[in-house]
Coordinates of C-alpha atoms in Angstrom, one line a residue:
X125 CA 3.6 -7.2 23.0
X126 CA 2.5 -3.6 23.6
X127 CA -1.2 -3.0 23.0
X128 CA -2.4 -0.5 20.5
X129 CA -4.2 1.4 23.3
X130 CA -0.9 1.6 25.3
X131 CA 1.0 2.9 22.2
X132 CA -1.7 5.4 21.5
X133 CA -1.4 6.8 25.0
X134 CA 2.4 6.8 24.8
X135 CA 2.2 8.7 21.5
X136 CA -0.1 11.3 22.9
X137 CA 1.8 12.0 26.1
X138 CA 5.4 11.2 25.1
X139 CA 5.8 11.5 21.3
X140 CA 9.7 11.6 21.5
X141 CA 9.8 8.5 23.7
X142 CA 7.4 6.7 21.3
X143 CA 9.5 7.5 18.3
X144 CA 12.9 6.7 19.8
X145 CA 12.0 3.6 21.8
X146 CA 9.1 1.8 20.1
X147 CA 9.8 2.2 16.4
X148 CA 12.0 -0.1 14.5
X149 CA 15.1 1.4 12.8
X150 CA 13.4 1.7 9.3
X151 CA 10.4 3.6 10.8
X152 CA 12.7 5.9 12.9
X153 CA 14.4 6.7 9.6
X154 CA 11.1 8.0 8.2
X155 CA 10.6 10.2 11.2
X156 CA 14.2 11.5 11.0
X157 CA 13.8 12.5 7.3
X158 CA 10.6 14.4 8.2
X159 CA 12.2 16.2 11.1
X160 CA 15.3 17.1 9.1
X161 CA 13.0 18.8 6.6
X162 CA 11.5 20.9 9.4
X163 CA 14.9 21.7 10.9
X164 CA 16.2 22.8 7.5
X165 CA 13.4 25.4 7.2
X166 CA 10.8 23.4 5.3
X167 CA 7.2 22.7 6.3
X168 CA 6.4 24.3 9.7
X169 CA 10.0 25.4 10.4
X170 CA 10.4 28.4 8.0
X171 CA 13.2 29.9 10.1
X172 CA 11.2 30.3 13.3
X173 CA 12.6 30.6 16.8
X174 CA 14.1 27.6 18.6
X175 CA 11.0 27.3 20.7
X176 CA 8.7 27.3 17.7
X177 CA 11.0 24.8 16.0
X178 CA 10.9 22.5 19.1
X179 CA 7.1 22.6 19.2
X180 CA 6.9 21.9 15.4
X181 CA 9.1 18.9 15.8
X182 CA 7.1 17.5 18.7
X183 CA 3.9 18.0 16.7
X184 CA 5.4 16.3 13.7
X185 CA 6.5 13.3 15.8
X186 CA 3.0 12.9 17.1
X187 CA 1.5 13.2 13.6
X188 CA 3.8 10.6 12.2
X189 CA 3.3 8.2 15.1
X190 CA -0.5 8.6 14.7
X191 CA -0.2 7.7 11.0
X192 CA 2.0 4.7 11.8
X193 CA -0.6 3.4 14.3
X194 CA -3.3 3.7 11.6
X195 CA -1.3 2.1 8.8
X196 CA -1.9 -1.6 8.4
X197 CA 0.2 -2.2 5.3
X198 CA -0.8 -2.3 1.6
X199 CA -2.0 -5.9 1.8
X200 CA -3.0 -7.6 -1.5
X201 CA -4.8 -6.5 -4.6
X202 CA -8.5 -6.1 -4.2
X203 CA -11.3 -5.0 -6.5
X204 CA -12.3 -2.0 -4.3
X205 CA -8.9 -0.3 -4.8
X206 CA -8.9 2.4 -7.5
X207 CA -5.9 2.6 -9.9
X208 CA -5.0 6.1 -8.6
X209 CA -4.7 4.6 -5.1
X210 CA -2.1 2.0 -6.0
X211 CA 1.1 4.0 -6.3
X212 CA 0.6 6.0 -3.0
X213 CA -0.4 2.9 -1.2
X214 CA 2.7 0.9 -2.3
X215 CA 5.1 3.8 -1.9
X216 CA 3.9 4.2 1.7
X217 CA 4.2 0.5 2.3
X218 CA 7.8 0.5 0.9
X219 CA 8.8 3.5 3.0
X220 CA 7.4 1.6 6.1
X221 CA 8.7 -1.7 4.8
X222 CA 9.0 -3.4 8.2
X223 CA 5.5 -2.3 9.4
X224 CA 3.4 -4.0 10.5
X225 CA 5.9 -6.8 10.1
X226 CA 9.4 -7.3 8.6
X227 CA 9.5 -6.8 4.8
X228 CA 5.7 -6.3 4.7
X229 CA 6.2 -3.6 2.0
X230 CA 8.2 -5.8 -0.3
X231 CA 5.7 -8.6 0.2
X232 CA 2.9 -6.3 -0.9
X233 CA 5.0 -5.3 -4.0
X234 CA 5.2 -9.0 -4.8
X235 CA 1.5 -9.5 -4.3
X236 CA 0.8 -6.5 -6.7
X237 CA 3.3 -7.6 -9.3
X238 CA 2.3 -8.9 -12.6
X239 CA 3.2 -12.3 -14.1
X240 CA 6.3 -10.7 -15.7
X241 CA 8.0 -10.0 -12.4
X242 CA 7.0 -13.5 -11.0
X243 CA 8.5 -15.1 -14.2
X244 CA 11.8 -13.2 -13.8
X245 CA 12.2 -14.5 -10.2
X246 CA 10.7 -17.9 -11.0
X247 CA 7.9 -17.4 -8.6
X248 CA 10.4 -17.2 -5.7
X249 CA 9.4 -14.3 -3.4
X250 CA 12.5 -14.9 -1.2
X251 CA 14.8 -14.2 -4.2
X252 CA 12.8 -11.2 -5.0
X253 CA 13.1 -9.7 -1.5
X254 CA 16.8 -10.5 -1.3
X255 CA 17.4 -8.9 -4.7
X256 CA 15.5 -5.7 -3.6
X257 CA 17.7 -5.4 -0.5
X258 CA 20.9 -5.9 -2.5
X259 CA 19.7 -3.2 -5.0
X260 CA 19.0 -0.7 -2.2
X261 CA 22.5 -1.1 -0.7
X262 CA 24.3 -0.9 -4.1
X263 CA 22.3 1.6 -6.1
X264 CA 20.7 4.6 -4.2
X265 CA 18.9 5.8 -7.3
X266 CA 17.4 2.5 -8.1
X267 CA 13.6 2.2 -7.7
X268 CA 13.8 0.3 -4.4
X269 CA 16.7 2.5 -3.2
X270 CA 14.7 5.6 -3.8
X271 CA 11.4 4.2 -2.5
X272 CA 12.7 2.7 0.7
X273 CA 15.8 4.7 1.6
X274 CA 15.3 8.0 -0.4
X275 CA 14.6 11.5 0.9
X276 CA 11.2 12.1 -0.8
X277 CA 8.8 11.1 -3.5
X278 CA 5.8 12.8 -5.1
X279 CA 3.3 12.2 -7.9
X280 CA 3.8 14.6 -10.8
X281 CA 0.5 14.3 -12.5
X282 CA -3.0 12.7 -12.3
X283 CA -3.4 9.1 -13.3
X284 CA -3.6 8.6 -17.1
X285 CA -6.0 5.8 -18.0
X286 CA -5.9 4.5 -21.6
X287 CA -9.3 4.3 -23.1
X288 CA -11.1 6.4 -20.5
X289 CA -12.9 5.1 -17.4
X290 CA -13.4 1.6 -19.0
X291 CA -9.7 1.3 -19.9
X292 CA -7.7 -1.5 -18.4
X293 CA -4.3 0.1 -18.7
X294 CA -3.2 3.1 -16.7
X295 CA 0.1 5.1 -16.1
X296 CA 1.2 7.2 -13.2
X297 CA 4.4 9.3 -13.1
X298 CA 6.2 10.2 -9.9
X299 CA 9.5 11.8 -8.9
X300 CA 12.0 10.6 -6.2
X301 CA 15.0 12.1 -4.5
X302 CA 17.5 9.5 -3.5
X303 CA 19.4 9.4 -0.2
X304 CA 22.4 11.1 -1.9
X305 CA 20.2 13.9 -3.4
X306 CA 19.8 12.6 -6.9
X307 CA 16.5 12.9 -8.8
X308 CA 14.7 10.2 -10.9
X309 CA 11.3 10.1 -12.4
X310 CA 9.3 6.8 -12.6
X311 CA 6.4 5.8 -14.8
X312 CA 4.2 3.1 -13.3
X313 CA 2.2 1.0 -15.7
X314 CA -0.8 -0.6 -14.1
X315 CA -3.1 -3.2 -15.6
X316 CA -6.6 -4.3 -14.6
X317 CA -7.1 -8.0 -14.2
X318 CA -9.8 -9.1 -16.6
X319 CA -10.2 -12.7 -15.4
X320 CA -10.5 -14.6 -12.2
X321 CA -9.1 -14.8 -9.6
X322 CA -9.2 -11.2 -8.4
X323 CA -11.3 -10.0 -11.3
X324 CA -11.1 -6.3 -11.6
X325 CA -8.0 -5.9 -9.4
X326 CA -5.2 -3.6 -10.5
X327 CA -1.6 -4.9 -10.8
X328 CA 1.8 -3.3 -11.5
X329 CA 3.0 -4.4 -14.9
X330 CA 6.2 -2.4 -14.9
X331 CA 8.0 0.7 -13.5
X332 CA 10.0 2.6 -16.0
X333 CA 13.0 4.7 -15.0
X334 CA 14.1 8.1 -16.3
X335 CA 17.7 9.1 -16.8
X336 CA 19.5 11.5 -14.4
X337 CA 17.9 14.5 -16.1
X338 CA 14.4 13.1 -15.7
X339 CA 13.9 12.1 -19.3
X340 CA 12.4 8.7 -20.1
X341 CA 13.9 8.6 -23.6
X342 CA 17.5 9.8 -23.1
X343 CA 20.0 10.2 -25.9
X344 CA 22.7 9.1 -23.5
X345 CA 21.4 5.6 -23.1
X346 CA 22.9 4.3 -26.3
X347 CA 26.3 5.7 -25.4
X348 CA 26.9 4.1 -22.0
X349 CA 24.1 5.8 -20.1
X350 CA 25.1 6.4 -16.5
X351 CA 24.4 8.5 -13.4

């Protein structure tokens, strides 16, 4: 297995080689999406010359590779994690699902899931992971389709904590663009654990989906709501 020191040197000297040879397919996809953004004129591109575009792409590859080397996965819930850190942490883990090991992102989602999710899947993490992969393939605008295979995501507002700083329920709204360009908004509901084990840890109670217009309470839902 390649050492971190060797990969760091490879990243610095040969960013393109690192991205194309050392990253697994799911991670190369993340890099490709970022590079397509630049090539289309976003971020550093902005319609510059071919030489400027080439340099921007090389710099972006190095930046992404550096971030991958530093990312160790989302892990498990822990008291030191603040509620506003949960969504970005898990979304990054899902986008880099197979890093640092296969399905690490989905395993972290399971670890952060409340008892409701565990009940639905009868405490079977294997069925949960299989279900997520099936959903990704069939429904690009589903949560896991957008989170793991989508074009982009961003938080739309600051975390809202019910009851102020001492509250144990919080919500966070984000927007995703799926692989086929469709938009969805998602409302995460987080709950603070008030008993042992993991006293004070934040868990994901549910993730609510909007309709295709971004509305959480759509009039279309009662009449065969669809994409």
